[in-house]
JSON list of C-alpha atoms in Angstrom, two decimals:
[
{"chain": "I", "resi": 1, "resn": "MET", "atom": "CA", "xyz": [55.36, -18.38, 3.94]},
{"chain": "I", "resi": 2, "resn": "PHE", "atom": "CA", "xyz": [53.25, -20.07, 6.61]},
{"chain": "I", "resi": 3, "resn": "ASP", "atom": "CA", "xyz": [54.20, -23.47, 5.21]},
{"chain": "I", "resi": 4, "resn": "ARG", "atom": "CA", "xyz": [57.82, -22.61, 5.95]},
{"chain": "I", "resi": 5, "resn": "PHE", "atom": "CA", "xyz": [57.14, -20.73, 9.19]},
{"chain": "I", "resi": 6, "resn": "PRO", "atom": "CA", "xyz": [53.95, -22.10, 10.79]},
{"chain": "I", "resi": 7, "resn": "CYS", "atom": "CA", "xyz": [52.09, -19.65, 13.04]},
{"chain": "I", "resi": 8, "resn": "ASP", "atom": "CA", "xyz": [48.99, -19.93, 15.20]},
{"chain": "I", "resi": 9, "resn": "GLU", "atom": "CA", "xyz": [48.44, -16.17, 15.40]},
{"chain": "I", "resi": 10, "resn": "VAL", "atom": "CA", "xyz": [49.98, -13.06, 13.78]},
{"chain": "I", "resi": 11, "resn": "TYR", "atom": "CA", "xyz": [50.15, -9.48, 15.09]},
{"chain": "I", "resi": 12, "resn": "THR", "atom": "CA", "xyz": [51.39, -6.18, 13.77]},
{"chain": "I", "resi": 13, "resn": "LEU", "atom": "CA", "xyz": [51.17, -2.50, 14.61]},
{"chain": "I", "resi": 14, "resn": "HIS", "atom": "CA", "xyz": [51.16, 0.64, 12.50]},
{"chain": "I", "resi": 15, "resn": "ASN", "atom": "CA", "xyz": [52.27, 4.07, 13.60]},
{"chain": "I", "resi": 16, "resn": "SER", "atom": "CA", "xyz": [49.55, 6.72, 13.32]},
{"chain": "I", "resi": 17, "resn": "PRO", "atom": "CA", "xyz": [49.87, 10.50, 12.89]},
{"chain": "I", "resi": 18, "resn": "TYR", "atom": "CA", "xyz": [46.10, 10.76, 13.45]},
{"chain": "I", "resi": 19, "resn": "GLN", "atom": "CA", "xyz": [46.21, 9.92, 17.16]},
{"chain": "I", "resi": 20, "resn": "ALA", "atom": "CA", "xyz": [47.67, 11.54, 20.23]},
{"chain": "I", "resi": 21, "resn": "PRO", "atom": "CA", "xyz": [50.99, 10.15, 21.50]},
{"chain": "I", "resi": 22, "resn": "GLY", "atom": "CA", "xyz": [50.65, 6.84, 23.31]},
{"chain": "I", "resi": 23, "resn": "VAL", "atom": "CA", "xyz": [47.15, 6.00, 22.09]},
{"chain": "I", "resi": 24, "resn": "ILE", "atom": "CA", "xyz": [46.76, 2.33, 21.08]},
{"chain": "I", "resi": 25, "resn": "GLY", "atom": "CA", "xyz": [43.72, 1.58, 18.94]},
{"chain": "I", "resi": 26, "resn": "VAL", "atom": "CA", "xyz": [42.26, -1.69, 17.66]},
{"chain": "I", "resi": 27, "resn": "THR", "atom": "CA", "xyz": [39.20, -2.35, 15.48]},
{"chain": "I", "resi": 28, "resn": "PRO", "atom": "CA", "xyz": [37.70, -5.85, 15.71]},
{"chain": "I", "resi": 29, "resn": "GLY", "atom": "CA", "xyz": [36.51, -7.34, 12.42]},
{"chain": "I", "resi": 30, "resn": "PRO", "atom": "CA", "xyz": [36.89, -5.47, 9.09]},
{"chain": "I", "resi": 31, "resn": "ALA", "atom": "CA", "xyz": [39.32, -2.63, 9.80]},
{"chain": "I", "resi": 32, "resn": "LEU", "atom": "CA", "xyz": [41.13, -1.61, 6.60]},
{"chain": "I", "resi": 33, "resn": "ALA", "atom": "CA", "xyz": [39.91, -1.68, 3.01]},
{"chain": "I", "resi": 34, "resn": "GLY", "atom": "CA", "xyz": [41.00, -4.03, 0.27]},
{"chain": "I", "resi": 35, "resn": "ALA", "atom": "CA", "xyz": [43.00, -2.43, -2.54]},
{"chain": "I", "resi": 36, "resn": "ASN", "atom": "CA", "xyz": [43.06, -2.85, -6.31]},
{"chain": "I", "resi": 37, "resn": "PHE", "atom": "CA", "xyz": [45.59, -1.04, -8.49]},
{"chain": "I", "resi": 38, "resn": "PHE", "atom": "CA", "xyz": [44.80, -0.24, -12.11]},
{"chain": "I", "resi": 39, "resn": "ASP", "atom": "CA", "xyz": [46.58, 0.95, -15.25]},
{"chain": "I", "resi": 40, "resn": "ILE", "atom": "CA", "xyz": [44.83, 2.27, -18.36]},
{"chain": "I", "resi": 41, "resn": "THR", "atom": "CA", "xyz": [46.74, 2.61, -21.64]},
{"chain": "I", "resi": 42, "resn": "ILE", "atom": "CA", "xyz": [45.19, 4.79, -24.35]},
{"chain": "I", "resi": 43, "resn": "THR", "atom": "CA", "xyz": [46.75, 4.31, -27.78]},
{"chain": "I", "resi": 44, "resn": "ALA", "atom": "CA", "xyz": [45.46, 6.84, -30.31]},
{"chain": "I", "resi": 45, "resn": "LYS", "atom": "CA", "xyz": [47.21, 8.61, -33.23]},
{"chain": "I", "resi": 46, "resn": "GLY", "atom": "CA", "xyz": [50.01, 11.07, -32.62]},
{"chain": "I", "resi": 47, "resn": "CYS", "atom": "CA", "xyz": [50.57, 14.09, -34.81]},
{"chain": "I", "resi": 48, "resn": "HIS", "atom": "CA", "xyz": [52.12, 17.55, -34.96]},
{"chain": "I", "resi": 49, "resn": "ALA", "atom": "CA", "xyz": [50.49, 19.94, -32.51]},
{"chain": "I", "resi": 50, "resn": "ALA", "atom": "CA", "xyz": [50.05, 22.47, -35.32]},
{"chain": "I", "resi": 51, "resn": "SER", "atom": "CA", "xyz": [47.88, 19.98, -37.25]},
{"chain": "I", "resi": 52, "resn": "PRO", "atom": "CA", "xyz": [45.62, 18.30, -34.66]},
{"chain": "I", "resi": 53, "resn": "GLU", "atom": "CA", "xyz": [43.10, 17.29, -37.32]},
{"chain": "I", "resi": 54, "resn": "THR", "atom": "CA", "xyz": [45.58, 14.72, -38.65]},
{"chain": "I", "resi": 55, "resn": "GLY", "atom": "CA", "xyz": [45.69, 12.75, -35.41]},
{"chain": "I", "resi": 56, "resn": "ILE", "atom": "CA", "xyz": [43.55, 11.48, -32.56]},
{"chain": "I", "resi": 57, "resn": "ASP", "atom": "CA", "xyz": [44.46, 13.20, -29.30]},
{"chain": "I", "resi": 58, "resn": "SER", "atom": "CA", "xyz": [45.20, 10.61, -26.61]},
{"chain": "I", "resi": 59, "resn": "LEU", "atom": "CA", "xyz": [45.72, 13.31, -23.99]},
{"chain": "I", "resi": 60, "resn": "VAL", "atom": "CA", "xyz": [42.28, 14.89, -24.41]},
{"chain": "I", "resi": 61, "resn": "ILE", "atom": "CA", "xyz": [40.65, 11.46, -24.44]},
{"chain": "I", "resi": 62, "resn": "ALA", "atom": "CA", "xyz": [42.50, 10.44, -21.28]},
{"chain": "I", "resi": 63, "resn": "ALA", "atom": "CA", "xyz": [41.45, 13.66, -19.53]},
{"chain": "I", "resi": 64, "resn": "SER", "atom": "CA", "xyz": [37.82, 12.97, -20.41]},
{"chain": "I", "resi": 65, "resn": "LEU", "atom": "CA", "xyz": [38.13, 9.41, -19.14]},
{"chain": "I", "resi": 66, "resn": "VAL", "atom": "CA", "xyz": [39.40, 10.65, -15.76]},
{"chain": "I", "resi": 67, "resn": "GLY", "atom": "CA", "xyz": [36.16, 12.62, -15.34]},
{"chain": "I", "resi": 68, "resn": "GLN", "atom": "CA", "xyz": [34.03, 9.64, -16.33]},
{"chain": "I", "resi": 69, "resn": "ILE", "atom": "CA", "xyz": [35.80, 7.37, -13.85]},
{"chain": "I", "resi": 70, "resn": "GLN", "atom": "CA", "xyz": [34.81, 9.74, -11.03]},
{"chain": "I", "resi": 71, "resn": "THR", "atom": "CA", "xyz": [31.13, 8.93, -11.68]},
{"chain": "I", "resi": 72, "resn": "ILE", "atom": "CA", "xyz": [31.52, 5.17, -11.15]},
{"chain": "I", "resi": 73, "resn": "VAL", "atom": "CA", "xyz": [31.04, 5.16, -7.39]},
{"chain": "I", "resi": 74, "resn": "SER", "atom": "CA", "xyz": [28.39, 7.90, -7.19]},
{"chain": "I", "resi": 75, "resn": "ARG", "atom": "CA", "xyz": [26.18, 6.31, -9.86]},
{"chain": "I", "resi": 76, "resn": "ASN", "atom": "CA", "xyz": [26.85, 2.57, -9.57]},
{"chain": "I", "resi": 77, "resn": "ILE", "atom": "CA", "xyz": [27.63, 1.72, -5.93]},
{"chain": "I", "resi": 78, "resn": "LYS", "atom": "CA", "xyz": [25.18, 1.82, -3.02]},
{"chain": "I", "resi": 79, "resn": "PRO", "atom": "CA", "xyz": [25.98, 4.69, -0.62]},
{"chain": "I", "resi": 80, "resn": "THR", "atom": "CA", "xyz": [26.10, 2.13, 2.21]},
{"chain": "I", "resi": 81, "resn": "ASP", "atom": "CA", "xyz": [29.04, 0.33, 0.53]},
{"chain": "I", "resi": 82, "resn": "PRO", "atom": "CA", "xyz": [32.16, 2.47, 1.10]},
{"chain": "I", "resi": 83, "resn": "VAL", "atom": "CA", "xyz": [34.26, 2.49, -2.09]},
{"chain": "I", "resi": 84, "resn": "VAL", "atom": "CA", "xyz": [36.95, 4.94, -3.20]},
{"chain": "I", "resi": 85, "resn": "VAL", "atom": "CA", "xyz": [38.25, 5.22, -6.77]},
{"chain": "I", "resi": 86, "resn": "SER", "atom": "CA", "xyz": [41.24, 7.53, -7.23]},
{"chain": "I", "resi": 87, "resn": "VAL", "atom": "CA", "xyz": [43.18, 8.28, -10.41]},
{"chain": "I", "resi": 88, "resn": "THR", "atom": "CA", "xyz": [46.67, 9.07, -9.14]},
{"chain": "I", "resi": 89, "resn": "GLN", "atom": "CA", "xyz": [48.82, 9.16, -12.30]},
{"chain": "I", "resi": 90, "resn": "PHE", "atom": "CA", "xyz": [48.50, 10.76, -15.75]},
{"chain": "I", "resi": 91, "resn": "HIS", "atom": "CA", "xyz": [51.37, 10.45, -18.22]},
{"chain": "I", "resi": 92, "resn": "ALA", "atom": "CA", "xyz": [51.37, 11.71, -21.80]},
{"chain": "I", "resi": 93, "resn": "GLY", "atom": "CA", "xyz": [53.82, 13.30, -24.19]},
{"chain": "I", "resi": 94, "resn": "ALA", "atom": "CA", "xyz": [57.38, 14.57, -24.01]},
{"chain": "I", "resi": 95, "resn": "ALA", "atom": "CA", "xyz": [57.45, 17.54, -26.39]},
{"chain": "I", "resi": 96, "resn": "TYR", "atom": "CA", "xyz": [55.84, 20.97, -26.72]},
{"chain": "I", "resi": 97, "resn": "ASN", "atom": "CA", "xyz": [54.89, 20.53, -30.37]},
{"chain": "I", "resi": 98, "resn": "VAL", "atom": "CA", "xyz": [53.69, 16.91, -30.53]},
{"chain": "I", "resi": 99, "resn": "ILE", "atom": "CA", "xyz": [50.27, 15.50, -29.67]},
{"chain": "I", "resi": 100, "resn": "PRO", "atom": "CA", "xyz": [51.20, 12.15, -28.10]},
{"chain": "I", "resi": 101, "resn": "GLU", "atom": "CA", "xyz": [50.11, 8.82, -29.48]},
{"chain": "I", "resi": 102, "resn": "VAL", "atom": "CA", "xyz": [49.92, 7.19, -26.04]},
{"chain": "I", "resi": 103, "resn": "ALA", "atom": "CA", "xyz": [48.55, 8.38, -22.70]},
{"chain": "I", "resi": 104, "resn": "THR", "atom": "CA", "xyz": [48.42, 6.32, -19.52]},
{"chain": "I", "resi": 105, "resn": "LEU", "atom": "CA", "xyz": [46.36, 6.59, -16.35]},
{"chain": "I", "resi": 106, "resn": "ALA", "atom": "CA", "xyz": [46.86, 4.73, -13.08]},
{"chain": "I", "resi": 107, "resn": "GLY", "atom": "CA", "xyz": [45.22, 4.62, -9.70]},
{"chain": "I", "resi": 108, "resn": "THR", "atom": "CA", "xyz": [43.60, 2.61, -6.96]},
{"chain": "I", "resi": 109, "resn": "VAL", "atom": "CA", "xyz": [40.24, 1.23, -5.84]},
{"chain": "I", "resi": 110, "resn": "ARG", "atom": "CA", "xyz": [39.56, 0.78, -2.11]},
{"chain": "I", "resi": 111, "resn": "TYR", "atom": "CA", "xyz": [36.63, -1.32, -0.89]},
{"chain": "I", "resi": 112, "resn": "PHE", "atom": "CA", "xyz": [35.15, -3.48, 1.85]},
{"chain": "I", "resi": 113, "resn": "ASN", "atom": "CA", "xyz": [32.55, -5.25, -0.29]},
{"chain": "I", "resi": 114, "resn": "ARG", "atom": "CA", "xyz": [34.19, -7.50, -2.88]},
{"chain": "I", "resi": 115, "resn": "ASP", "atom": "CA", "xyz": [31.06, -7.47, -5.07]},
{"chain": "I", "resi": 116, "resn": "ALA", "atom": "CA", "xyz": [31.20, -3.67, -5.11]},
{"chain": "I", "resi": 117, "resn": "ALA", "atom": "CA", "xyz": [34.86, -3.84, -6.18]},
{"chain": "I", "resi": 118, "resn": "ALA", "atom": "CA", "xyz": [33.91, -6.21, -9.00]},
{"chain": "I", "resi": 119, "resn": "ARG", "atom": "CA", "xyz": [31.20, -3.76, -10.07]},
{"chain": "I", "resi": 120, "resn": "VAL", "atom": "CA", "xyz": [33.78, -0.96, -10.23]},
{"chain": "I", "resi": 121, "resn": "THR", "atom": "CA", "xyz": [35.98, -3.11, -12.49]},
{"chain": "I", "resi": 122, "resn": "GLU", "atom": "CA", "xyz": [33.01, -3.93, -14.70]},
{"chain": "I", "resi": 123, "resn": "ARG", "atom": "CA", "xyz": [32.02, -0.28, -15.10]},
{"chain": "I", "resi": 124, "resn": "MET", "atom": "CA", "xyz": [35.59, 0.88, -15.67]},
{"chain": "I", "resi": 125, "resn": "GLN", "atom": "CA", "xyz": [36.00, -1.74, -18.39]},
{"chain": "I", "resi": 126, "resn": "ALA", "atom": "CA", "xyz": [32.75, -0.55, -20.00]},
{"chain": "I", "resi": 127, "resn": "LEU", "atom": "CA", "xyz": [34.00, 3.06, -19.98]},
{"chain": "I", "resi": 128, "resn": "CYS", "atom": "CA", "xyz": [37.28, 2.00, -21.57]},
{"chain": "I", "resi": 129, "resn": "ASP", "atom": "CA", "xyz": [35.50, -0.07, -24.23]},
{"chain": "I", "resi": 130, "resn": "GLY", "atom": "CA", "xyz": [33.06, 2.75, -24.96]},
{"chain": "I", "resi": 131, "resn": "THR", "atom": "CA", "xyz": [35.87, 5.28, -25.23]},
{"chain": "I", "resi": 132, "resn": "ALA", "atom": "CA", "xyz": [37.74, 3.02, -27.64]},
{"chain": "I", "resi": 133, "resn": "ALA", "atom": "CA", "xyz": [34.66, 2.54, -29.82]},
{"chain": "I", "resi": 134, "resn": "ALA", "atom": "CA", "xyz": [33.76, 6.24, -29.79]},
{"chain": "I", "resi": 135, "resn": "HIS", "atom": "CA", "xyz": [37.20, 7.36, -30.99]},
{"chain": "I", "resi": 136, "resn": "GLY", "atom": "CA", "xyz": [38.35, 4.36, -33.02]},
{"chain": "I", "resi": 137, "resn": "ILE", "atom": "CA", "xyz": [41.35, 3.77, -30.79]},
{"chain": "I", "resi": 138, "resn": "GLU", "atom": "CA", "xyz": [42.68, 1.16, -28.37]},
{"chain": "I", "resi": 139, "resn": "VAL", "atom": "CA", "xyz": [42.06, 1.47, -24.63]},
{"chain": "I", "resi": 140, "resn": "LYS", "atom": "CA", "xyz": [43.39, -1.29, -22.36]},
{"chain": "I", "resi": 141, "resn": "LEU", "atom": "CA", "xyz": [42.52, -1.71, -18.67]},
{"chain": "I", "resi": 142, "resn": "ASP", "atom": "CA", "xyz": [44.71, -3.72, -16.30]},
{"chain": "I", "resi": 143, "resn": "MET", "atom": "CA", "xyz": [42.95, -4.10, -12.93]},
{"chain": "I", "resi": 144, "resn": "ARG", "atom": "CA", "xyz": [44.64, -6.24, -10.26]},
{"chain": "I", "resi": 145, "resn": "ASN", "atom": "CA", "xyz": [44.01, -6.99, -6.61]},
{"chain": "I", "resi": 146, "resn": "VAL", "atom": "CA", "xyz": [46.95, -6.02, -4.39]},
{"chain": "I", "resi": 147, "resn": "PHE", "atom": "CA", "xyz": [45.69, -6.40, -0.81]},
{"chain": "I", "resi": 148, "resn": "ASP", "atom": "CA", "xyz": [42.56, -8.00, 0.56]},
{"chain": "I", "resi": 149, "resn": "VAL", "atom": "CA", "xyz": [40.31, -6.50, 3.25]},
{"chain": "I", "resi": 150, "resn": "LEU", "atom": "CA", "xyz": [42.06, -6.48, 6.62]},
{"chain": "I", "resi": 151, "resn": "GLU", "atom": "CA", "xyz": [39.85, -8.39, 9.04]},
{"chain": "I", "resi": 152, "resn": "ASN", "atom": "CA", "xyz": [41.05, -8.37, 12.63]},
{"chain": "I", "resi": 153, "resn": "ASP", "atom": "CA", "xyz": [40.11, -11.53, 14.49]},
{"chain": "I", "resi": 154, "resn": "PRO", "atom": "CA", "xyz": [37.39, -10.40, 16.96]},
{"chain": "I", "resi": 155, "resn": "THR", "atom": "CA", "xyz": [38.52, -12.62, 19.83]},
{"chain": "I", "resi": 156, "resn": "LEU", "atom": "CA", "xyz": [42.21, -11.78, 19.47]},
{"chain": "I", "resi": 157, "resn": "SER", "atom": "CA", "xyz": [41.29, -8.09, 19.15]},
{"chain": "I", "resi": 158, "resn": "GLN", "atom": "CA", "xyz": [39.85, -8.23, 22.64]},
{"chain": "I", "resi": 159, "resn": "HIS", "atom": "CA", "xyz": [43.16, -9.59, 23.89]},
{"chain": "I", "resi": 160, "resn": "VAL", "atom": "CA", "xyz": [45.08, -6.81, 22.12]},
{"chain": "I", "resi": 161, "resn": "TYR", "atom": "CA", "xyz": [42.76, -4.29, 23.75]},
{"chain": "I", "resi": 162, "resn": "ALA", "atom": "CA", "xyz": [43.40, -5.85, 27.18]},
{"chain": "I", "resi": 163, "resn": "VAL", "atom": "CA", "xyz": [47.17, -5.62, 26.63]},
{"chain": "I", "resi": 164, "resn": "ALA", "atom": "CA", "xyz": [46.78, -2.01, 25.48]},
{"chain": "I", "resi": 165, "resn": "ARG", "atom": "CA", "xyz": [44.77, -1.17, 28.60]},
{"chain": "I", "resi": 166, "resn": "ASP", "atom": "CA", "xyz": [47.52, -2.68, 30.71]},
{"chain": "I", "resi": 167, "resn": "LEU", "atom": "CA", "xyz": [50.15, -0.57, 28.94]},
{"chain": "I", "resi": 168, "resn": "VAL", "atom": "CA", "xyz": [48.45, 2.81, 28.44]},
{"chain": "I", "resi": 169, "resn": "GLY", "atom": "CA", "xyz": [45.24, 2.70, 30.50]},
{"chain": "I", "resi": 170, "resn": "ASP", "atom": "CA", "xyz": [42.52, 5.00, 29.17]},
{"chain": "I", "resi": 171, "resn": "LYS", "atom": "CA", "xyz": [44.57, 5.71, 26.05]},
{"chain": "I", "resi": 172, "resn": "ALA", "atom": "CA", "xyz": [43.57, 2.26, 24.78]},
{"chain": "I", "resi": 173, "resn": "GLU", "atom": "CA", "xyz": [40.73, 2.50, 22.26]},
{"chain": "I", "resi": 174, "resn": "LEU", "atom": "CA", "xyz": [38.38, -0.23, 21.05]},
{"chain": "I", "resi": 175, "resn": "ARG", "atom": "CA", "xyz": [37.04, 1.17, 17.77]},
{"chain": "I", "resi": 176, "resn": "THR", "atom": "CA", "xyz": [34.23, 0.52, 15.32]},
{"chain": "I", "resi": 177, "resn": "GLU", "atom": "CA", "xyz": [35.27, 2.94, 12.57]},
{"chain": "I", "resi": 178, "resn": "ARG", "atom": "CA", "xyz": [36.71, 1.37, 9.43]},
{"chain": "I", "resi": 179, "resn": "VAL", "atom": "CA", "xyz": [39.49, 3.09, 7.45]},
{"chain": "I", "resi": 180, "resn": "MET", "atom": "CA", "xyz": [39.80, 3.16, 3.66]},
{"chain": "I", "resi": 181, "resn": "GLY", "atom": "CA", "xyz": [43.58, 2.75, 3.80]},
{"chain": "I", "resi": 182, "resn": "SER", "atom": "CA", "xyz": [45.02, -0.69, 3.03]},
{"chain": "I", "resi": 183, "resn": "GLU", "atom": "CA", "xyz": [47.75, -2.92, 4.42]},
{"chain": "I", "resi": 184, "resn": "ASP", "atom": "CA", "xyz": [49.44, -6.06, 3.08]},
{"chain": "I", "resi": 185, "resn": "PHE", "atom": "CA", "xyz": [49.15, -7.64, 6.53]},
{"chain": "I", "resi": 186, "resn": "ALA", "atom": "CA", "xyz": [45.55, -8.29, 5.44]},
{"chain": "I", "resi": 187, "resn": "ASP", "atom": "CA", "xyz": [46.68, -11.20, 3.27]},
{"chain": "I", "resi": 188, "resn": "MET", "atom": "CA", "xyz": [48.45, -12.79, 6.23]},
{"chain": "I", "resi": 189, "resn": "ALA", "atom": "CA", "xyz": [45.33, -12.42, 8.38]},
{"chain": "I", "resi": 190, "resn": "GLN", "atom": "CA", "xyz": [43.28, -14.18, 5.68]},
{"chain": "I", "resi": 191, "resn": "ILE", "atom": "CA", "xyz": [45.31, -17.34, 6.35]},
{"chain": "I", "resi": 192, "resn": "VAL", "atom": "CA", "xyz": [46.20, -17.13, 10.05]},
{"chain": "I", "resi": 193, "resn": "PRO", "atom": "CA", "xyz": [44.08, -15.36, 12.72]},
{"chain": "I", "resi": 194, "resn": "GLY", "atom": "CA", "xyz": [45.64, -11.97, 13.38]},
{"chain": "I", "resi": 195, "resn": "VAL", "atom": "CA", "xyz": [45.26, -8.38, 14.52]},
{"chain": "I", "resi": 196, "resn": "GLN", "atom": "CA", "xyz": [46.74, -5.05, 13.50]},
{"chain": "I", "resi": 197, "resn": "CYS", "atom": "CA", "xyz": [46.62, -2.17, 15.96]},
{"chain": "I", "resi": 198, "resn": "THR", "atom": "CA", "xyz": [47.78, 1.44, 15.71]},
{"chain": "I", "resi": 199, "resn": "ILE", "atom": "CA", "xyz": [50.01, 3.47, 18.01]},
{"chain": "I", "resi": 200, "resn": "GLY", "atom": "CA", "xyz": [49.73, 7.24, 17.92]},
{"chain": "I", "resi": 201, "resn": "HIS", "atom": "CA", "xyz": [52.79, 9.45, 17.77]},
{"chain": "I", "resi": 202, "resn": "GLY", "atom": "CA", "xyz": [51.10, 12.85, 17.66]},
{"chain": "I", "resi": 203, "resn": "ILE", "atom": "CA", "xyz": [48.78, 14.64, 15.26]},
{"chain": "I", "resi": 204, "resn": "GLY", "atom": "CA", "xyz": [50.64, 15.84, 12.17]},
{"chain": "I", "resi": 205, "resn": "PRO", "atom": "CA", "xyz": [50.95, 15.51, 8.37]},
{"chain": "I", "resi": 206, "resn": "ALA", "atom": "CA", "xyz": [49.24, 12.41, 7.03]},
{"chain": "I", "resi": 207, "resn": "LEU", "atom": "CA", "xyz": [50.92, 9.17, 6.02]},
{"chain": "I", "resi": 208, "resn": "HIS", "atom": "CA", "xyz": [52.43, 9.33, 2.51]},
{"chain": "I", "resi": 209, "resn": "ASN", "atom": "CA", "xyz": [52.60, 13.11, 2.79]},
{"chain": "I", "resi": 210, "resn": "PRO", "atom": "CA", "xyz": [56.01, 14.70, 2.00]},
{"chain": "I", "resi": 211, "resn": "GLY", "atom": "CA", "xyz": [55.77, 16.59, 5.28]},
{"chain": "I", "resi": 212, "resn": "PHE", "atom": "CA", "xyz": [55.31, 13.43, 7.35]},
{"chain": "I", "resi": 213, "resn": "ASN", "atom": "CA", "xyz": [57.58, 13.24, 10.37]},
{"chain": "I", "resi": 214, "resn": "PHE", "atom": "CA", "xyz": [58.33, 9.85, 11.93]},
{"chain": "I", "resi": 215, "resn": "ASP", "atom": "CA", "xyz": [58.62, 10.39, 15.66]},
{"chain": "I", "resi": 216, "resn": "ASP", "atom": "CA", "xyz": [60.84, 7.58, 16.94]},
{"chain": "I", "resi": 217, "resn": "ALA", "atom": "CA", "xyz": [59.87, 8.38, 20.54]},
{"chain": "I", "resi": 218, "resn": "PHE", "atom": "CA", "xyz": [56.97, 5.96, 20.20]},
{"chain": "I", "resi": 219, "resn": "LEU", "atom": "CA", "xyz": [59.31, 3.02, 19.48]},
{"chain": "I", "resi": 220, "resn": "THR", "atom": "CA", "xyz": [59.65, 2.28, 23.19]},
{"chain": "I", "resi": 221, "resn": "LEU", "atom": "CA", "xyz": [55.91, 1.78, 23.53]},
{"chain": "I", "resi": 222, "resn": "GLY", "atom": "CA", "xyz": [55.81, -0.29, 20.36]},
{"chain": "I", "resi": 223, "resn": "SER", "atom": "CA", "xyz": [58.53, -2.56, 21.69]},
{"chain": "I", "resi": 224, "resn": "ALA", "atom": "CA", "xyz": [56.73, -2.88, 25.02]},
{"chain": "I", "resi": 225, "resn": "TYR", "atom": "CA", "xyz": [53.57, -3.90, 23.18]},
{"chain": "I", "resi": 226, "resn": "TYR", "atom": "CA", "xyz": [55.35, -6.68, 21.30]},
{"chain": "I", "resi": 227, "resn": "ILE", "atom": "CA", "xyz": [57.08, -7.93, 24.47]},
{"chain": "I", "resi": 228, "resn": "ARG", "atom": "CA", "xyz": [53.78, -8.05, 26.33]},
{"chain": "I", "resi": 229, "resn": "MET", "atom": "CA", "xyz": [52.10, -9.89, 23.45]},
{"chain": "I", "resi": 230, "resn": "VAL", "atom": "CA", "xyz": [54.86, -12.52, 23.48]},
{"chain": "I", "resi": 231, "resn": "GLU", "atom": "CA", "xyz": [54.51, -12.86, 27.25]},
{"chain": "I", "resi": 232, "resn": "THR", "atom": "CA", "xyz": [50.74, -13.32, 27.09]},
{"chain": "I", "resi": 233, "resn": "ARG", "atom": "CA", "xyz": [50.32, -15.30, 23.84]},
{"chain": "I", "resi": 234, "resn": "GLY", "atom": "CA", "xyz": [53.43, -17.50, 23.80]},
{"chain": "I", "resi": 235, "resn": "ALA", "atom": "CA", "xyz": [56.66, -17.52, 21.78]},
{"chain": "I", "resi": 236, "resn": "ALA", "atom": "CA", "xyz": [56.80, -15.22, 18.72]}
]
C-alpha cells in the first residue's frame, strides 16, 4: 500500500467507551498487543449416543483441551510478560442422539513479547499432539499472526499530545498503560512512523459488546483532531 501511496507519517484514532467524553489519550511506544488467531480441529470417531463405547468422543476431548489451554500462560509464561489466551469458539455436533466425529475450537492469543507468543504456540502444539496420541485421534492446530504489536512512535506521540492539549486542555492524557486489545493499524506503523490515539465518548458497555452504543457526538472532536494534525504535520 505504501508503495502505491507513499507516506512519511500515519495517524489514526479509536473511539473509547472507557474514557469520559472529550478525553484524548496517547501512549508512546508499545500501546496495543499483537494478536494471533487459532483454530483447532479434533477428528475422532463418531457414533450413536446410546453406544458411546463404539466411538471416540470428540466433544469430551475438546472440552478437556479447553481446560488444558488455560494453563499455558500461568505455567509457561513469566508473570512480567503480559499474555492472554482465550478460547472463544466451540463447535461440535448437530443432533441429540449422535456423538460427533469432529469438534473445533477457535480463539486468540494477545501478547507484547513475540518470544512469549512463540512459546504459547509451542505449548499449544504440544497439548494438541499429546491429546492426539493419548486418544488415537487427529488434532490439528492452525496458529496465525493477524496483527503485530502496535508501537506508537515516541516523538510523534509527543506531537499528538501537544495537539490534544491544544484541543481539550487537561482532558489530554499521556499514558504509560498498555492495553491487551489489538488493532490492524499496528502493521502500518511497523512500516511508517505512526500514532494511534483514543477519544472518549462516555463510560458505557465495552467494545464488541452487544450493548455498545456509538455516540456520534464525539465525531466533531475527532474531525477537529484530524484537521489540526494536517495543519501541523503537512498534507494528509
